[in-house]
mmCIF file of C-alpha atoms in Angstrom:
data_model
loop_
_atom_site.group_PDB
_atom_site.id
_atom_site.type_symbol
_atom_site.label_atom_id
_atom_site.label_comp_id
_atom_site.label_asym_id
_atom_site.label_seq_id
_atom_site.Cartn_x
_atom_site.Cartn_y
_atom_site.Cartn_z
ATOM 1 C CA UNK I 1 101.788 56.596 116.092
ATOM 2 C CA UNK I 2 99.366 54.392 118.517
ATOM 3 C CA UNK I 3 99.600 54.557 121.832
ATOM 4 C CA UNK I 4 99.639 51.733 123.852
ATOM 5 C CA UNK I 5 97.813 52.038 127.198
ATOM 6 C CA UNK I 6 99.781 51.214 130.033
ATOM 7 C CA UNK I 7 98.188 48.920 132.942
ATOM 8 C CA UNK I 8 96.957 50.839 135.835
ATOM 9 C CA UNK I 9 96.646 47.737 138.377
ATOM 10 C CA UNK I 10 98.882 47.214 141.415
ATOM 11 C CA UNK I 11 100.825 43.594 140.850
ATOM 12 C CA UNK I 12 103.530 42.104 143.344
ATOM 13 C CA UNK I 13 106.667 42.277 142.040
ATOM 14 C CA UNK I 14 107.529 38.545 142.622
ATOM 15 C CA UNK I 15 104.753 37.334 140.127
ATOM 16 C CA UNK I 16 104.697 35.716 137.419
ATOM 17 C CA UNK I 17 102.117 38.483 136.134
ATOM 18 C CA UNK I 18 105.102 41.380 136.768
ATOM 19 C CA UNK I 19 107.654 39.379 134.809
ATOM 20 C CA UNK I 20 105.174 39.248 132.063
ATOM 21 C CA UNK I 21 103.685 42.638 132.578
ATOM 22 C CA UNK I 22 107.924 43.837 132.405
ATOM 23 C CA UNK I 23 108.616 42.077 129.807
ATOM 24 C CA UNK I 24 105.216 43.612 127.964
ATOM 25 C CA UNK I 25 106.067 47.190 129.129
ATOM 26 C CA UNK I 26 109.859 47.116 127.591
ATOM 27 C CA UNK I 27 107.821 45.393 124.197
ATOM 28 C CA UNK I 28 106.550 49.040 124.455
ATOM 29 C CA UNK I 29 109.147 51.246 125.395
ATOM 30 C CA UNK I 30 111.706 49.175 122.096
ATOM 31 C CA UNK I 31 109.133 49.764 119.929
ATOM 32 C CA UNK I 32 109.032 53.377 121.042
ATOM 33 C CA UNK I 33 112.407 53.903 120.314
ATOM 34 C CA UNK I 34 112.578 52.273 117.175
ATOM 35 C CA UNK I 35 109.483 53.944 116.073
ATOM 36 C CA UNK I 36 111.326 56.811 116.839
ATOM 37 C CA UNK I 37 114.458 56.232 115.214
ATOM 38 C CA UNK I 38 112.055 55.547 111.950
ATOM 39 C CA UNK I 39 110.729 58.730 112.245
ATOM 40 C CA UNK I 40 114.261 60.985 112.560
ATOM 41 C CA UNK I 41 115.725 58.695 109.476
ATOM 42 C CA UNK I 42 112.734 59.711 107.945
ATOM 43 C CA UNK I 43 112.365 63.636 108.368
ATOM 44 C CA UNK I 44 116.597 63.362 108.100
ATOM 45 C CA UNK I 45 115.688 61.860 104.663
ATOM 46 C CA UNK I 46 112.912 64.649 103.835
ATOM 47 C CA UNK I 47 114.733 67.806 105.063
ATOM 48 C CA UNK I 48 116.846 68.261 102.076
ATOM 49 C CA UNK I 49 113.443 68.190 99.405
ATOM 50 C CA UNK I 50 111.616 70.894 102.744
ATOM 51 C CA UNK I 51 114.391 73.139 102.105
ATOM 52 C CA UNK I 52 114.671 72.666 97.994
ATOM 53 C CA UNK I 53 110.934 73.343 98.382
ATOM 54 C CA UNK I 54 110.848 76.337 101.232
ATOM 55 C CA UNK I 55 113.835 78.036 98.699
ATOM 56 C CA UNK I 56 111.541 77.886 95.470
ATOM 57 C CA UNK I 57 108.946 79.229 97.137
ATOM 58 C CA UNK I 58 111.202 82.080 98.777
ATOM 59 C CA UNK I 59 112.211 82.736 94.981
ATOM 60 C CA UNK I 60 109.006 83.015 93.623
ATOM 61 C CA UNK I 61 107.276 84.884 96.571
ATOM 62 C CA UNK I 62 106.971 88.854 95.111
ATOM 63 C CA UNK I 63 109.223 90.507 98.250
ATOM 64 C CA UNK I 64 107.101 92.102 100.758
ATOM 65 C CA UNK I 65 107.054 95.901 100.608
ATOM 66 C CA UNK I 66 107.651 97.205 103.991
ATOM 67 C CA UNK I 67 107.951 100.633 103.252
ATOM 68 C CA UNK I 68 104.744 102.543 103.952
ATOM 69 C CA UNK I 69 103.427 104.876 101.443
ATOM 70 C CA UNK I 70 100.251 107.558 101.124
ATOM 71 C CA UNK I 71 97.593 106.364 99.164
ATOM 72 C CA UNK I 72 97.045 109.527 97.594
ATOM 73 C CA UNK I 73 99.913 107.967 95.321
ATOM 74 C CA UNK I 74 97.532 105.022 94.449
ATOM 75 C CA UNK I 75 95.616 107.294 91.953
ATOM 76 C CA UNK I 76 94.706 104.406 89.617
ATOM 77 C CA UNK I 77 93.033 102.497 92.179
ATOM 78 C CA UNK I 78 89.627 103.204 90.931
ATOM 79 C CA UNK I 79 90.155 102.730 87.030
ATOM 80 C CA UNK I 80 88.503 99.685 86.492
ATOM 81 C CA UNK I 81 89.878 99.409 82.464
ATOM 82 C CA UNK I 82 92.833 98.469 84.062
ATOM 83 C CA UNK I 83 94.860 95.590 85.584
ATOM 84 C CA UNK I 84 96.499 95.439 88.736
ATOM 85 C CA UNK I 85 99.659 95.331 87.738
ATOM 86 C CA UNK I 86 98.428 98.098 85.067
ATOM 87 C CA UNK I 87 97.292 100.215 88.223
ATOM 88 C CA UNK I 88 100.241 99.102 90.439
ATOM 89 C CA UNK I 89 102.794 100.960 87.294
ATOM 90 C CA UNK I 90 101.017 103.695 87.774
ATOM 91 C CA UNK I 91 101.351 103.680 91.678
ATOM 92 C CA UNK I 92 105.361 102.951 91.608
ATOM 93 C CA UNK I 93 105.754 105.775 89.256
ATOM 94 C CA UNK I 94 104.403 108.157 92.005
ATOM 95 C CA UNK I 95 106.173 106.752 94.722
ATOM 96 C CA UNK I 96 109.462 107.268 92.239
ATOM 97 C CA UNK I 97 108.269 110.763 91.783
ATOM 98 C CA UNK I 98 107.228 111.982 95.042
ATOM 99 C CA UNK I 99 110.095 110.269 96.902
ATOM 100 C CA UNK I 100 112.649 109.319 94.875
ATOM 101 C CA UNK I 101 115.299 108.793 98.006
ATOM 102 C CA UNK I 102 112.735 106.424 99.737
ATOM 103 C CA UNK I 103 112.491 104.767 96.309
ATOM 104 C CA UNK I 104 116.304 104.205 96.163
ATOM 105 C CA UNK I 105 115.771 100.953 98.827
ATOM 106 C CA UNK I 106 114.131 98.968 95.885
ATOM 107 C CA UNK I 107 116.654 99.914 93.444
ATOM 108 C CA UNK I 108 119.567 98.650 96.278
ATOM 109 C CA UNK I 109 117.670 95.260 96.750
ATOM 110 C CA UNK I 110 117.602 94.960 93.027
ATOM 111 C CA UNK I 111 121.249 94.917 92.844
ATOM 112 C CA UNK I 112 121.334 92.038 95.214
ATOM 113 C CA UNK I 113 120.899 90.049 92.400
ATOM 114 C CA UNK I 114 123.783 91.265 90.085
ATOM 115 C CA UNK I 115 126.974 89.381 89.591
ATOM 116 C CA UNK I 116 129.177 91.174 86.721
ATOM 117 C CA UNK I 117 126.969 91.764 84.118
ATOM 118 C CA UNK I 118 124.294 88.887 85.144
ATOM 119 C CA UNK I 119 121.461 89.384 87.220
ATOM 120 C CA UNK I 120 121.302 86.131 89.072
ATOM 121 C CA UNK I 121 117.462 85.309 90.632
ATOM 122 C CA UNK I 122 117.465 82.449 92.591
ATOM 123 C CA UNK I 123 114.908 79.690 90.490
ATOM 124 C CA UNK I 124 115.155 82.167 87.359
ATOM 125 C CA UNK I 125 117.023 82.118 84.564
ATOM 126 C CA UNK I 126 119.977 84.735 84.086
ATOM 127 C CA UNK I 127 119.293 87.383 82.716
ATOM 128 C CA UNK I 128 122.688 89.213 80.783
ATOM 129 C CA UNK I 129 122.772 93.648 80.746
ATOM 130 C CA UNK I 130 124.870 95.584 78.913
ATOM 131 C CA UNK I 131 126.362 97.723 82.074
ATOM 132 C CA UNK I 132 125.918 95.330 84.745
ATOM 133 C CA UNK I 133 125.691 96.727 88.344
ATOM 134 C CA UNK I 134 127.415 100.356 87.207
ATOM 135 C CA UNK I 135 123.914 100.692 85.854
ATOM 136 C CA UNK I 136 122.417 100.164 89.052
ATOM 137 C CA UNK I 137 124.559 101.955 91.045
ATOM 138 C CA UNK I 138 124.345 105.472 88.435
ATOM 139 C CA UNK I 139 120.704 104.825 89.376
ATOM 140 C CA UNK I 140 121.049 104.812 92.861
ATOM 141 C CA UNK I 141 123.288 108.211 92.752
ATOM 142 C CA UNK I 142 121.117 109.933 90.481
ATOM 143 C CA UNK I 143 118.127 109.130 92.735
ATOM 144 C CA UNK I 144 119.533 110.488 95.701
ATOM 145 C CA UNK I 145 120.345 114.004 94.403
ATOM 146 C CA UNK I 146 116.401 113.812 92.772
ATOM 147 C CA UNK I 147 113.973 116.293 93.274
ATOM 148 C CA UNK I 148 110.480 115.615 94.187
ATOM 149 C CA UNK I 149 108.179 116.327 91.480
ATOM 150 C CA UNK I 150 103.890 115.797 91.035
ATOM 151 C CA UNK I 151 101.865 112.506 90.931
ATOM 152 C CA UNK I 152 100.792 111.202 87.478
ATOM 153 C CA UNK I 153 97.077 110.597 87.196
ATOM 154 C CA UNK I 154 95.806 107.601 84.868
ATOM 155 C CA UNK I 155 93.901 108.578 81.510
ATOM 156 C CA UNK I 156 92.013 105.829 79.536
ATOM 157 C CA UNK I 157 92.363 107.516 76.019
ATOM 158 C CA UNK I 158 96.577 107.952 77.003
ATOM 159 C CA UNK I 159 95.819 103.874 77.817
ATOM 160 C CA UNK I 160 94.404 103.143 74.641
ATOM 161 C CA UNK I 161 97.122 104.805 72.887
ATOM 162 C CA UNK I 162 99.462 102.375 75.027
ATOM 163 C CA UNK I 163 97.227 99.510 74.145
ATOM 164 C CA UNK I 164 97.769 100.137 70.498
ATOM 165 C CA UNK I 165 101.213 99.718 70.627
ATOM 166 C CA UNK I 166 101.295 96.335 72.421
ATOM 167 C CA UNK I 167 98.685 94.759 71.144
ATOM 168 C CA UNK I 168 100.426 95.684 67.385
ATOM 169 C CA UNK I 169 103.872 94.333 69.263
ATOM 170 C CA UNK I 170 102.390 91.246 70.958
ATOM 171 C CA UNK I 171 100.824 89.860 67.432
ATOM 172 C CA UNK I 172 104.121 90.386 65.795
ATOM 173 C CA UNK I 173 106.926 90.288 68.187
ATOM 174 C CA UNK I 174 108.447 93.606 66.995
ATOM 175 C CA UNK I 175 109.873 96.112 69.380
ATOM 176 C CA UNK I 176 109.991 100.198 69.848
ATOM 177 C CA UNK I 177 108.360 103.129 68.984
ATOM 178 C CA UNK I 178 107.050 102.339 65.333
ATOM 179 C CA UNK I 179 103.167 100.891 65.120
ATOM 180 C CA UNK I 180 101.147 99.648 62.858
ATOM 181 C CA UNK I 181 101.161 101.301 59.232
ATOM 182 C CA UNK I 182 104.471 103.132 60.709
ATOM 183 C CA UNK I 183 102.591 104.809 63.337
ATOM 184 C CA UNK I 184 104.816 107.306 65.514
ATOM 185 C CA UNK I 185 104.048 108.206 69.373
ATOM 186 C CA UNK I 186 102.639 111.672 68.106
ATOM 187 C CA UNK I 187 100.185 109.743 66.047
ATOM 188 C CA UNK I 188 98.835 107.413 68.119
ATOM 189 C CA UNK I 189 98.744 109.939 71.055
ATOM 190 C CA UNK I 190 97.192 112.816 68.878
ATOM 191 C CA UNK I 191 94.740 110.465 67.681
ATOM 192 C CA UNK I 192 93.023 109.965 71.045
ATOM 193 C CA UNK I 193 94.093 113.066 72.456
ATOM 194 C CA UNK I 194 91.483 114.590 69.698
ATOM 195 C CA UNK I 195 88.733 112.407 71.096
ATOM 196 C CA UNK I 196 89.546 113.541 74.516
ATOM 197 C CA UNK I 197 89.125 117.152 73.734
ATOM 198 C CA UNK I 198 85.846 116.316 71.900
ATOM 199 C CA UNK I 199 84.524 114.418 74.477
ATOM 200 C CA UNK I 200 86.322 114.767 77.913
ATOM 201 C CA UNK I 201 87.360 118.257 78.036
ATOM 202 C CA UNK I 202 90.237 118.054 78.032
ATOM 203 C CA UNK I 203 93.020 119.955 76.212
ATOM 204 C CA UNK I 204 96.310 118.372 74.595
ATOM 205 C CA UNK I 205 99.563 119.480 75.919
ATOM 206 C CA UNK I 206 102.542 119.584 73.238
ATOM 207 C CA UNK I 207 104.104 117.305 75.753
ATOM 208 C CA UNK I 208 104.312 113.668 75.580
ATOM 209 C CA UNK I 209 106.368 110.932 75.672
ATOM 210 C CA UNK I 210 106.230 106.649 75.775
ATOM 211 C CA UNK I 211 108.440 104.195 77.436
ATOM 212 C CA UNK I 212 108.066 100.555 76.834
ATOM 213 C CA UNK I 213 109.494 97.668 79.158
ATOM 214 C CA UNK I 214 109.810 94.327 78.033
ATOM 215 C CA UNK I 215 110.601 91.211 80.368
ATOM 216 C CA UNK I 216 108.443 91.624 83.367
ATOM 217 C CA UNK I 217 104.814 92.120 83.976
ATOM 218 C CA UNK I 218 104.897 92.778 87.635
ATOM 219 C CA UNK I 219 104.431 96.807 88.145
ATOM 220 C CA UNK I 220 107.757 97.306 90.422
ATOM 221 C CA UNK I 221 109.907 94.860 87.657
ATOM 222 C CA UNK I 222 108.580 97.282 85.104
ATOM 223 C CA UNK I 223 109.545 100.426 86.652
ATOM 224 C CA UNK I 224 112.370 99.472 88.444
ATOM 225 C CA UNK I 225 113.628 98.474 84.794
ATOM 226 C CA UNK I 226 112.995 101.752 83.167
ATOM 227 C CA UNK I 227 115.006 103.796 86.251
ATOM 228 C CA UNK I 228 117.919 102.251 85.782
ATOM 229 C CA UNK I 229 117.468 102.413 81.917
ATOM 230 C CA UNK I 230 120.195 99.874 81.268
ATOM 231 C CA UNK I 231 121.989 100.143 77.852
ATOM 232 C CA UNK I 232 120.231 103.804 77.422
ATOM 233 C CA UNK I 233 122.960 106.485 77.725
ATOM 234 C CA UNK I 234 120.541 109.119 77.629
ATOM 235 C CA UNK I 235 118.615 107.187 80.760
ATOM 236 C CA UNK I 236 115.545 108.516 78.464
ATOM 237 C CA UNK I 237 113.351 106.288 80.183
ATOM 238 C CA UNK I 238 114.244 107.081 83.663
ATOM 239 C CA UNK I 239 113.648 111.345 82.694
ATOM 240 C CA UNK I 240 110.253 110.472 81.398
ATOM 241 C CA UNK I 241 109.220 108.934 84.739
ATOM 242 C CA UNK I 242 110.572 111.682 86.514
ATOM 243 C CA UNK I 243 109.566 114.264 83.911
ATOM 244 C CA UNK I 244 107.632 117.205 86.183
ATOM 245 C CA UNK I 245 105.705 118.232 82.724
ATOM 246 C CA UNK I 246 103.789 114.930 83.028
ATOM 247 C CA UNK I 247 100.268 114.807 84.765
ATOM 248 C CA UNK I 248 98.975 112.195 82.933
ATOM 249 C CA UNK I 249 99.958 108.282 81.732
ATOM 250 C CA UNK I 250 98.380 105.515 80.404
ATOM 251 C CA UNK I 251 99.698 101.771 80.634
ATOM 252 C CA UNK I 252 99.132 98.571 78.791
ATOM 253 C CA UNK I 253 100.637 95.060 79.802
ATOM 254 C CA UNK I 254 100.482 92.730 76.923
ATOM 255 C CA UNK I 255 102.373 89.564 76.238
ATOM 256 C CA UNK I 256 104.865 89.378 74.177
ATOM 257 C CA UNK I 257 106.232 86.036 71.620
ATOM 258 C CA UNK I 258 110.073 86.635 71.897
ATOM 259 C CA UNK I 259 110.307 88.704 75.400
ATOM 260 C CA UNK I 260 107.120 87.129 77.209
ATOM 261 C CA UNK I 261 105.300 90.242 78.124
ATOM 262 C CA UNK I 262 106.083 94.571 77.556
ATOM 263 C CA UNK I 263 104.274 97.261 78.793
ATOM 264 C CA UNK I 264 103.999 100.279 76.709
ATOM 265 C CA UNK I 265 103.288 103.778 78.628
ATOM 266 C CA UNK I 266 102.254 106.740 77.308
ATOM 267 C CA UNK I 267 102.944 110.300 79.005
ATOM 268 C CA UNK I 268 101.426 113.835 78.252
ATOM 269 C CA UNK I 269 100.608 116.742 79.694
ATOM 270 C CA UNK I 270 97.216 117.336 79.933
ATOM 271 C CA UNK I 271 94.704 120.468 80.476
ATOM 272 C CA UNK I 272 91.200 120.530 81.911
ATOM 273 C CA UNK I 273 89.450 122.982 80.176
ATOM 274 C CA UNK I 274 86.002 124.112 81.744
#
């Protein structure tokens, strides 16, 4: 808005030059105030597309993650074959493992979003479970009575085993365990498990195991999914995440035609021999 200057000059307030000077400063001071009433109609007018606009970005802002964590946990950090959200998988898993009452707190604001059956993001799409918040809330109690149990450590050859899988899955839209030419978990983990021992050092535990996600590509979406294991009665998913016997993972994130993206992860237990 310009400002007009107003005069500095003494004048006599019987002249002719204060009438006009008056009349000039209330010119200024009317169109002041309707200058001003312009601009409340106008942010009146705006404030309804500032707060449609400030609540889609709330919604699609990932939540801020106030709880502080060692970053001994973060032991993908340094594996540069993988993605962040690849790594990040990887780091939830071990805060799941390590503290699995802590963890709880991102399983409570997850049920936030449930209503019934639905879970209800604002901006997104519902998405419809099979248990609805019981799910959520068997995850919750199971999670409290957890124990503690050893960090999971990222292997490439575990990852290509995982990469196997998705990449078969995000060509052809299929889902579970069964690969390419019918290839089972053992297979594909065997298969590069052999290479490890002929070239790493390392020796193959007889146990393994794979979970694949499909829906999110964000690390904590992925895991968060798997712990509460909706629609699994045997929470399989959840027990190979906690699963002590485990050392050792490796994760793909692929997309994924009919679900948009999965992430396959494969689990073993693994045996540095010198």
């Amino acid at each position: 808005m310009q400002r007009y200057p107003l005069p500095e000059a003494s004048i006599h307030p019987d002249s002719a030059a204060h009438w006009r000077t008056q009349i000039f400063l209330n010119t200024i001071k009317m169109k002041r105030i309707i200058s001003l009433k312009r601009l409340a109609a106008s942010l009146a007018a705006v404030q309804p597309l500032l707060l449609l606009l400030a609540a889609s970005l709330s919604c699609h802002a990932q939540p801020a993650d106030d709880m502080v964590w060692p970053d001994s946990l973060n032991t993908a950090k340094d594996a540069d074959y993988l993605t962040e959200d690849e790594k990040g998988v990887i780091y939830e898993m071990n805060k799941v493992r390590t503290n699995p009452k802590l963890y709880v707190e991102y399983i409570k604001r997850e049920r936030s979003f449930y209503s019934s059956n639905r879970i209800e993001r604002p901006g997104q799409v519902a998405v419809l479970t099979q248990e609805g918040v019981a799910a959520v809330d068997e995850c919750i109690a199971a999670l409290q009575k957890a124990q503690p149990t050893g960090i999971i450590r990222p292997n490439k050859n575990l990852g290509k085993a995982a990469q196997l899988l998705a990449s078969y899955q995000s060509k052809t839209g299929k889902t579970g365990h069964t690969g390419s030419n019918g290839s089972t978990i053992s297979d594909r983990i065997t298969r590069y498990c052999t290479e490890m021992n002929d070239n790493f050092g390392y020796g193959y535990g007889i146990t393994f195991g794979e979970n694949i996600s499909y829906g999110s590509s964000k690390s904590q979406g992925i895991v968060v999914q798997l712990l509460i294991d909706d629609g699994v009665p045997s929470r399989g998913h959840r027990a190979n995440i906690m699963k002590p016997d485990f050392n050792a993972a490796g994760v793909a994130i692929d997309t994924h035609p009919r679900y948009r993206h999965l992430c396959v992860i494969d689990y073993a237990f693994l045996v540095y021999r010198p």
